[in-house]
Amino acid sequence: RSSPAERVGALLERGCIYRELARWRHAEGRKEEAAEAAHRSQSDLERVTVLAAALDLPRQQSLAWTDLGWLGYYVGKEEEVEQALQQAYEPLPQEYLFPEQGPLPPMAESKQKKEAALPIWTALGKAEMLRANLALDQALSNGANGHHKELLHAAAKHFTLSLAYDELVADSHFELTRAEEGLHTRIVQDDLDISTFHQHARQVAEEQGLSQPTRFQDFLHRMFGSADLWS
């Protein structure tokens, strides 16, 4: 017989399966099927937020809110995305978050890291990746109205933090690889200016006080060539 935590995990997984189904049905223009899948996903994920809170499972609670944010993003309900993201950070211990300025979250300091719940950083990586995509969408929209550079900088910051959180789990693992693959696809599809991203990535690292190259800088170098190549 499965435990309550296992049932929460199963609900979370099913909610994500329906979310991906809604994503592809929406992209194909099959609106009724997309709406049905989105409803099922939302129902499962909202149930997880309640159950995880009751069972004191902060990572699962945060992941469910983040996945609700991604669901809204995929089916074009942007008004729901920011609300979900705000909720995603609330259950997580503050010591797992990067400070406003500093090279590491307090929990990642050498003496404490061996006691860290690593999946919490995976959850934060997913949330930051969603924030990055939102900022990038705004930067590329006609409504940027002179804020293009500022929004690109925000996107670079969230990309930097997303990959940095993932890297705290391990130098190489599934979530990190998937994040980099998605980022590569986005940059290529939108034909983004690599030189500009190199500049913003360096500025973000300096402002945050991160060791360089960051994982985002390393990603840009590996996939598209060095900053000097684009200068």
PDB file of C-alpha atoms in Angstrom:
ATOM      1  CA  ARG A   1       0.000   0.000   0.000  1.00  0.00           C
ATOM      2  CA  SER A   2       1.430   3.385  -0.976  1.00  0.00           C
ATOM      3  CA  SER A   3       2.251   6.041   1.601  1.00  0.00           C
ATOM      4  CA  PRO A   4       0.663   9.529   1.541  1.00  0.00           C
ATOM      5  CA  ALA A   5       3.932  10.973   0.199  1.00  0.00           C
ATOM      6  CA  GLU A   6       3.949   8.402  -2.615  1.00  0.00           C
ATOM      7  CA  ARG A   7       0.361   9.273  -3.510  1.00  0.00           C
ATOM      8  CA  VAL A   8       1.307  12.944  -3.660  1.00  0.00           C
ATOM      9  CA  GLY A   9       4.193  12.051  -5.964  1.00  0.00           C
ATOM     10  CA  ALA A  10       1.891  10.037  -8.228  1.00  0.00           C
ATOM     11  CA  LEU A  11      -0.605  12.907  -8.433  1.00  0.00           C
ATOM     12  CA  LEU A  12       2.197  15.322  -9.255  1.00  0.00           C
ATOM     13  CA  GLU A  13       3.466  13.048 -12.014  1.00  0.00           C
ATOM     14  CA  ARG A  14      -0.007  12.617 -13.508  1.00  0.00           C
ATOM     15  CA  GLY A  15      -0.606  16.354 -13.377  1.00  0.00           C
ATOM     16  CA  CYS A  16       2.601  16.910 -15.336  1.00  0.00           C
ATOM     17  CA  ILE A  17       1.598  14.315 -17.944  1.00  0.00           C
ATOM     18  CA  TYR A  18      -1.712  16.111 -18.491  1.00  0.00           C
ATOM     19  CA  ARG A  19       0.149  19.429 -18.587  1.00  0.00           C
ATOM     20  CA  GLU A  20       2.391  18.220 -21.403  1.00  0.00           C
ATOM     21  CA  LEU A  21      -0.659  16.879 -23.242  1.00  0.00           C
ATOM     22  CA  ALA A  22      -2.341  20.283 -22.870  1.00  0.00           C
ATOM     23  CA  ARG A  23       0.827  21.956 -24.122  1.00  0.00           C
ATOM     24  CA  TRP A  24       0.985  19.985 -27.350  1.00  0.00           C
ATOM     25  CA  ARG A  25      -2.759  20.055 -27.993  1.00  0.00           C
ATOM     26  CA  HIS A  26      -2.681  23.838 -27.549  1.00  0.00           C
ATOM     27  CA  ALA A  27       0.267  24.147 -29.945  1.00  0.00           C
ATOM     28  CA  GLU A  28      -1.626  22.047 -32.502  1.00  0.00           C
ATOM     29  CA  GLY A  29      -4.688  24.295 -32.225  1.00  0.00           C
ATOM     30  CA  ARG A  30      -6.870  21.527 -30.761  1.00  0.00           C
ATOM     31  CA  LYS A  31      -8.477  23.851 -28.247  1.00  0.00           C
ATOM     32  CA  GLU A  32     -11.140  21.591 -26.766  1.00  0.00           C
ATOM     33  CA  GLU A  33      -8.692  18.760 -26.142  1.00  0.00           C
ATOM     34  CA  ALA A  34      -6.147  21.230 -24.754  1.00  0.00           C
ATOM     35  CA  ALA A  35      -8.734  22.685 -22.384  1.00  0.00           C
ATOM     36  CA  GLU A  36      -9.745  19.224 -21.152  1.00  0.00           C
ATOM     37  CA  ALA A  37      -6.136  18.178 -20.528  1.00  0.00           C
ATOM     38  CA  ALA A  38      -5.390  21.518 -18.848  1.00  0.00           C
ATOM     39  CA  HIS A  39      -8.392  21.069 -16.548  1.00  0.00           C
ATOM     40  CA  ARG A  40      -7.213  17.594 -15.529  1.00  0.00           C
ATOM     41  CA  SER A  41      -3.671  18.860 -14.972  1.00  0.00           C
ATOM     42  CA  GLN A  42      -4.853  21.812 -12.921  1.00  0.00           C
ATOM     43  CA  SER A  43      -7.092  19.592 -10.806  1.00  0.00           C
ATOM     44  CA  ASP A  44      -4.258  17.188  -9.969  1.00  0.00           C
ATOM     45  CA  LEU A  45      -1.675  19.892  -9.328  1.00  0.00           C
ATOM     46  CA  GLU A  46      -3.965  22.006  -7.145  1.00  0.00           C
ATOM     47  CA  ARG A  47      -4.749  18.900  -5.113  1.00  0.00           C
ATOM     48  CA  VAL A  48      -1.015  18.348  -4.653  1.00  0.00           C
ATOM     49  CA  THR A  49      -0.571  21.894  -3.306  1.00  0.00           C
ATOM     50  CA  VAL A  50      -3.178  21.191  -0.617  1.00  0.00           C
ATOM     51  CA  LEU A  51      -2.025  17.681   0.288  1.00  0.00           C
ATOM     52  CA  ALA A  52       1.671  18.580   0.274  1.00  0.00           C
ATOM     53  CA  ALA A  53       1.017  21.519   2.592  1.00  0.00           C
ATOM     54  CA  ALA A  54      -0.922  19.276   4.981  1.00  0.00           C
ATOM     55  CA  LEU A  55       1.804  16.610   4.925  1.00  0.00           C
ATOM     56  CA  ASP A  56       4.659  19.128   5.264  1.00  0.00           C
ATOM     57  CA  LEU A  57       6.194  18.297   1.886  1.00  0.00           C
ATOM     58  CA  PRO A  58       7.547  21.713   0.831  1.00  0.00           C
ATOM     59  CA  ARG A  59       9.385  20.529  -2.275  1.00  0.00           C
ATOM     60  CA  GLN A  60       6.318  18.822  -3.734  1.00  0.00           C
ATOM     61  CA  GLN A  61       4.175  21.825  -2.834  1.00  0.00           C
ATOM     62  CA  SER A  62       6.599  24.168  -4.588  1.00  0.00           C
ATOM     63  CA  LEU A  63       6.885  21.898  -7.628  1.00  0.00           C
ATOM     64  CA  ALA A  64       3.106  21.731  -7.973  1.00  0.00           C
ATOM     65  CA  TRP A  65       2.837  25.532  -7.957  1.00  0.00           C
ATOM     66  CA  THR A  66       5.680  25.797 -10.470  1.00  0.00           C
ATOM     67  CA  ASP A  67       4.037  23.203 -12.703  1.00  0.00           C
ATOM     68  CA  LEU A  68       0.774  25.162 -12.483  1.00  0.00           C
ATOM     69  CA  GLY A  69       2.765  28.175 -13.644  1.00  0.00           C
ATOM     70  CA  TRP A  70       4.175  26.236 -16.591  1.00  0.00           C
ATOM     71  CA  LEU A  71       0.664  25.002 -17.409  1.00  0.00           C
ATOM     72  CA  GLY A  72      -0.610  28.577 -17.593  1.00  0.00           C
ATOM     73  CA  TYR A  73       2.399  29.540 -19.690  1.00  0.00           C
ATOM     74  CA  TYR A  74       1.880  26.715 -22.180  1.00  0.00           C
ATOM     75  CA  VAL A  75      -1.836  27.356 -22.724  1.00  0.00           C
ATOM     76  CA  GLY A  76      -1.600  31.144 -22.867  1.00  0.00           C
ATOM     77  CA  LYS A  77      -3.066  32.035 -19.465  1.00  0.00           C
ATOM     78  CA  GLU A  78      -0.278  34.372 -18.434  1.00  0.00           C
ATOM     79  CA  GLU A  79      -2.341  36.032 -15.707  1.00  0.00           C
ATOM     80  CA  GLU A  80      -2.150  32.769 -13.741  1.00  0.00           C
ATOM     81  CA  VAL A  81       1.590  32.307 -14.142  1.00  0.00           C
ATOM     82  CA  GLU A  82       2.889  35.032 -11.834  1.00  0.00           C
ATOM     83  CA  GLN A  83       0.459  34.112  -9.074  1.00  0.00           C
ATOM     84  CA  ALA A  84       1.592  30.489  -9.224  1.00  0.00           C
ATOM     85  CA  LEU A  85       5.254  31.516  -9.176  1.00  0.00           C
ATOM     86  CA  GLN A  86       4.769  33.664  -6.081  1.00  0.00           C
ATOM     87  CA  GLN A  87       3.245  30.664  -4.324  1.00  0.00           C
ATOM     88  CA  ALA A  88       6.073  28.394  -5.501  1.00  0.00           C
ATOM     89  CA  TYR A  89       8.723  30.113  -3.381  1.00  0.00           C
ATOM     90  CA  GLU A  90       6.708  30.367  -0.156  1.00  0.00           C
ATOM     91  CA  PRO A  91       7.034  26.773   1.135  1.00  0.00           C
ATOM     92  CA  LEU A  92      10.793  26.582   0.619  1.00  0.00           C
ATOM     93  CA  PRO A  93      13.334  27.328   3.373  1.00  0.00           C
ATOM     94  CA  GLN A  94      15.016  30.684   2.745  1.00  0.00           C
ATOM     95  CA  GLU A  95      18.473  29.225   3.284  1.00  0.00           C
ATOM     96  CA  TYR A  96      18.126  27.343  -0.023  1.00  0.00           C
ATOM     97  CA  LEU A  97      17.698  30.561  -2.023  1.00  0.00           C
ATOM     98  CA  PHE A  98      20.454  32.689  -3.505  1.00  0.00           C
ATOM     99  CA  PRO A  99      20.720  35.958  -1.547  1.00  0.00           C
ATOM    100  CA  GLU A 100      20.259  39.308  -3.299  1.00  0.00           C
ATOM    101  CA  GLN A 101      24.024  39.353  -3.648  1.00  0.00           C
ATOM    102  CA  GLY A 102      26.308  36.443  -2.923  1.00  0.00           C
ATOM    103  CA  PRO A 103      27.927  33.450  -4.593  1.00  0.00           C
ATOM    104  CA  LEU A 104      25.882  30.691  -2.924  1.00  0.00           C
ATOM    105  CA  PRO A 105      22.687  30.010  -0.981  1.00  0.00           C
ATOM    106  CA  PRO A 106      23.518  29.643   2.736  1.00  0.00           C
ATOM    107  CA  MET A 107      22.578  25.952   2.608  1.00  0.00           C
ATOM    108  CA  ALA A 108      25.162  25.369  -0.121  1.00  0.00           C
ATOM    109  CA  GLU A 109      28.073  26.444   2.053  1.00  0.00           C
ATOM    110  CA  SER A 110      30.552  23.599   2.381  1.00  0.00           C
ATOM    111  CA  LYS A 111      29.670  22.518   5.925  1.00  0.00           C
ATOM    112  CA  GLN A 112      25.912  22.457   5.354  1.00  0.00           C
ATOM    113  CA  LYS A 113      25.602  21.158   1.804  1.00  0.00           C
ATOM    114  CA  LYS A 114      25.932  17.503   2.801  1.00  0.00           C
ATOM    115  CA  GLU A 115      22.737  17.949   4.848  1.00  0.00           C
ATOM    116  CA  ALA A 116      20.815  19.708   2.064  1.00  0.00           C
ATOM    117  CA  ALA A 117      17.661  18.313   0.470  1.00  0.00           C
ATOM    118  CA  LEU A 118      18.964  18.528  -3.097  1.00  0.00           C
ATOM    119  CA  PRO A 119      15.559  18.267  -4.847  1.00  0.00           C
ATOM    120  CA  ILE A 120      14.656  21.682  -3.407  1.00  0.00           C
ATOM    121  CA  TRP A 121      17.264  23.217  -5.711  1.00  0.00           C
ATOM    122  CA  THR A 122      15.735  21.323  -8.632  1.00  0.00           C
ATOM    123  CA  ALA A 123      12.382  22.921  -7.801  1.00  0.00           C
ATOM    124  CA  LEU A 124      13.980  26.372  -7.666  1.00  0.00           C
ATOM    125  CA  GLY A 125      15.728  25.762 -10.988  1.00  0.00           C
ATOM    126  CA  LYS A 126      12.382  25.071 -12.665  1.00  0.00           C
ATOM    127  CA  ALA A 127      10.800  28.189 -11.183  1.00  0.00           C
ATOM    128  CA  GLU A 128      13.684  30.413 -12.293  1.00  0.00           C
ATOM    129  CA  MET A 129      13.556  28.935 -15.811  1.00  0.00           C
ATOM    130  CA  LEU A 130       9.888  29.913 -16.053  1.00  0.00           C
ATOM    131  CA  ARG A 131      10.705  33.446 -14.874  1.00  0.00           C
ATOM    132  CA  ALA A 132      13.445  33.616 -17.517  1.00  0.00           C
ATOM    133  CA  ASN A 133      11.082  32.615 -20.303  1.00  0.00           C
ATOM    134  CA  LEU A 134       8.506  35.174 -19.172  1.00  0.00           C
ATOM    135  CA  ALA A 135      11.110  37.955 -19.164  1.00  0.00           C
ATOM    136  CA  LEU A 136      12.372  36.876 -22.585  1.00  0.00           C
ATOM    137  CA  ASP A 137       8.838  36.852 -24.008  1.00  0.00           C
ATOM    138  CA  GLN A 138       8.318  40.388 -22.726  1.00  0.00           C
ATOM    139  CA  ALA A 139      11.653  41.537 -24.146  1.00  0.00           C
ATOM    140  CA  LEU A 140      10.749  40.204 -27.590  1.00  0.00           C
ATOM    141  CA  SER A 141       7.184  41.520 -27.608  1.00  0.00           C
ATOM    142  CA  ASN A 142       6.067  44.708 -29.317  1.00  0.00           C
ATOM    143  CA  GLY A 143       5.059  46.026 -25.918  1.00  0.00           C
ATOM    144  CA  ALA A 144       8.614  46.150 -24.567  1.00  0.00           C
ATOM    145  CA  ASN A 145       8.499  49.937 -25.127  1.00  0.00           C
ATOM    146  CA  GLY A 146      12.112  50.820 -24.463  1.00  0.00           C
ATOM    147  CA  HIS A 147      12.553  48.161 -21.775  1.00  0.00           C
ATOM    148  CA  HIS A 148      14.072  45.619 -24.170  1.00  0.00           C
ATOM    149  CA  LYS A 149      17.578  45.750 -22.681  1.00  0.00           C
ATOM    150  CA  GLU A 150      16.296  45.697 -19.100  1.00  0.00           C
ATOM    151  CA  LEU A 151      14.084  42.675 -19.803  1.00  0.00           C
ATOM    152  CA  LEU A 152      16.897  40.805 -21.566  1.00  0.00           C
ATOM    153  CA  HIS A 153      19.067  41.429 -18.515  1.00  0.00           C
ATOM    154  CA  ALA A 154      16.304  40.038 -16.287  1.00  0.00           C
ATOM    155  CA  ALA A 155      16.032  36.969 -18.520  1.00  0.00           C
ATOM    156  CA  ALA A 156      19.800  36.428 -18.323  1.00  0.00           C
ATOM    157  CA  LYS A 157      19.652  36.710 -14.533  1.00  0.00           C
ATOM    158  CA  HIS A 158      16.910  34.103 -14.250  1.00  0.00           C
ATOM    159  CA  PHE A 159      18.695  31.791 -16.710  1.00  0.00           C
ATOM    160  CA  THR A 160      21.859  32.183 -14.633  1.00  0.00           C
ATOM    161  CA  LEU A 161      20.084  31.376 -11.365  1.00  0.00           C
ATOM    162  CA  SER A 162      18.128  28.497 -12.886  1.00  0.00           C
ATOM    163  CA  LEU A 163      21.234  26.685 -14.101  1.00  0.00           C
ATOM    164  CA  ALA A 164      23.103  27.594 -10.907  1.00  0.00           C
ATOM    165  CA  TYR A 165      20.400  25.942  -8.784  1.00  0.00           C
ATOM    166  CA  ASP A 166      20.470  22.857 -11.002  1.00  0.00           C
ATOM    167  CA  GLU A 167      24.268  22.707 -10.788  1.00  0.00           C
ATOM    168  CA  LEU A 168      24.095  22.655  -6.981  1.00  0.00           C
ATOM    169  CA  VAL A 169      22.472  19.222  -7.291  1.00  0.00           C
ATOM    170  CA  ALA A 170      25.253  17.835  -9.516  1.00  0.00           C
ATOM    171  CA  ASP A 171      27.495  18.880 -12.385  1.00  0.00           C
ATOM    172  CA  SER A 172      25.516  16.630 -14.702  1.00  0.00           C
ATOM    173  CA  HIS A 173      22.028  15.207 -14.204  1.00  0.00           C
ATOM    174  CA  PHE A 174      18.740  14.834 -16.056  1.00  0.00           C
ATOM    175  CA  GLU A 175      17.089  18.097 -14.992  1.00  0.00           C
ATOM    176  CA  LEU A 176      20.186  20.142 -15.809  1.00  0.00           C
ATOM    177  CA  THR A 177      20.556  18.509 -19.220  1.00  0.00           C
ATOM    178  CA  ARG A 178      16.870  19.065 -19.983  1.00  0.00           C
ATOM    179  CA  ALA A 179      17.090  22.699 -18.905  1.00  0.00           C
ATOM    180  CA  GLU A 180      20.064  23.314 -21.188  1.00  0.00           C
ATOM    181  CA  GLU A 181      18.375  21.561 -24.104  1.00  0.00           C
ATOM    182  CA  GLY A 182      15.271  23.715 -23.694  1.00  0.00           C
ATOM    183  CA  LEU A 183      17.367  26.862 -23.434  1.00  0.00           C
ATOM    184  CA  HIS A 184      19.335  25.952 -26.569  1.00  0.00           C
ATOM    185  CA  THR A 185      16.101  25.360 -28.490  1.00  0.00           C
ATOM    186  CA  ARG A 186      14.711  28.709 -27.364  1.00  0.00           C
ATOM    187  CA  ILE A 187      17.830  30.660 -28.369  1.00  0.00           C
ATOM    188  CA  VAL A 188      17.977  29.017 -31.801  1.00  0.00           C
ATOM    189  CA  GLN A 189      14.254  29.308 -32.543  1.00  0.00           C
ATOM    190  CA  ASP A 190      14.132  32.994 -31.629  1.00  0.00           C
ATOM    191  CA  ASP A 191      17.493  33.705 -33.299  1.00  0.00           C
ATOM    192  CA  LEU A 192      18.666  35.561 -30.199  1.00  0.00           C
ATOM    193  CA  ASP A 193      21.773  37.741 -30.159  1.00  0.00           C
ATOM    194  CA  ILE A 194      24.514  35.612 -28.578  1.00  0.00           C
ATOM    195  CA  SER A 195      26.834  38.581 -28.060  1.00  0.00           C
ATOM    196  CA  THR A 196      24.162  40.370 -26.034  1.00  0.00           C
ATOM    197  CA  PHE A 197      23.551  37.290 -23.905  1.00  0.00           C
ATOM    198  CA  HIS A 198      27.281  36.898 -23.248  1.00  0.00           C
ATOM    199  CA  GLN A 199      27.385  40.526 -22.058  1.00  0.00           C
ATOM    200  CA  HIS A 200      24.353  40.171 -19.803  1.00  0.00           C
ATOM    201  CA  ALA A 201      25.608  36.839 -18.426  1.00  0.00           C
ATOM    202  CA  ARG A 202      28.895  38.470 -17.393  1.00  0.00           C
ATOM    203  CA  GLN A 203      27.120  41.474 -15.863  1.00  0.00           C
ATOM    204  CA  VAL A 204      24.759  39.237 -13.894  1.00  0.00           C
ATOM    205  CA  ALA A 205      27.675  37.198 -12.543  1.00  0.00           C
ATOM    206  CA  GLU A 206      29.471  40.370 -11.442  1.00  0.00           C
ATOM    207  CA  GLU A 207      26.365  41.893  -9.837  1.00  0.00           C
ATOM    208  CA  GLN A 208      25.491  38.681  -7.999  1.00  0.00           C
ATOM    209  CA  GLY A 209      29.080  37.968  -6.976  1.00  0.00           C
ATOM    210  CA  LEU A 210      29.135  34.542  -8.624  1.00  0.00           C
ATOM    211  CA  SER A 211      32.263  32.609  -9.527  1.00  0.00           C
ATOM    212  CA  GLN A 212      32.947  32.840 -13.248  1.00  0.00           C
ATOM    213  CA  PRO A 213      32.322  31.249 -15.596  1.00  0.00           C
ATOM    214  CA  THR A 214      28.828  30.518 -14.322  1.00  0.00           C
ATOM    215  CA  ARG A 215      26.998  27.495 -15.684  1.00  0.00           C
ATOM    216  CA  PHE A 216      25.076  29.855 -18.011  1.00  0.00           C
ATOM    217  CA  GLN A 217      28.310  31.382 -19.302  1.00  0.00           C
ATOM    218  CA  ASP A 218      29.745  27.896 -19.766  1.00  0.00           C
ATOM    219  CA  PHE A 219      26.580  26.865 -21.633  1.00  0.00           C
ATOM    220  CA  LEU A 220      26.851  29.832 -24.020  1.00  0.00           C
ATOM    221  CA  HIS A 221      30.529  29.056 -24.627  1.00  0.00           C
ATOM    222  CA  ARG A 222      29.919  25.342 -25.265  1.00  0.00           C
ATOM    223  CA  MET A 223      26.897  25.767 -27.507  1.00  0.00           C
ATOM    224  CA  PHE A 224      27.635  28.983 -29.392  1.00  0.00           C
ATOM    225  CA  GLY A 225      31.298  29.851 -28.941  1.00  0.00           C
ATOM    226  CA  SER A 226      33.216  32.234 -26.703  1.00  0.00           C
ATOM    227  CA  ALA A 227      32.258  35.842 -26.012  1.00  0.00           C
ATOM    228  CA  ASP A 228      35.324  36.973 -28.002  1.00  0.00           C
ATOM    229  CA  LEU A 229      33.981  35.178 -31.063  1.00  0.00           C
ATOM    230  CA  TRP A 230      30.846  37.327 -30.985  1.00  0.00           C
ATOM    231  CA  SER A 231      32.454  40.654 -30.084  1.00  0.00           C
TER     232      SER A 231
END
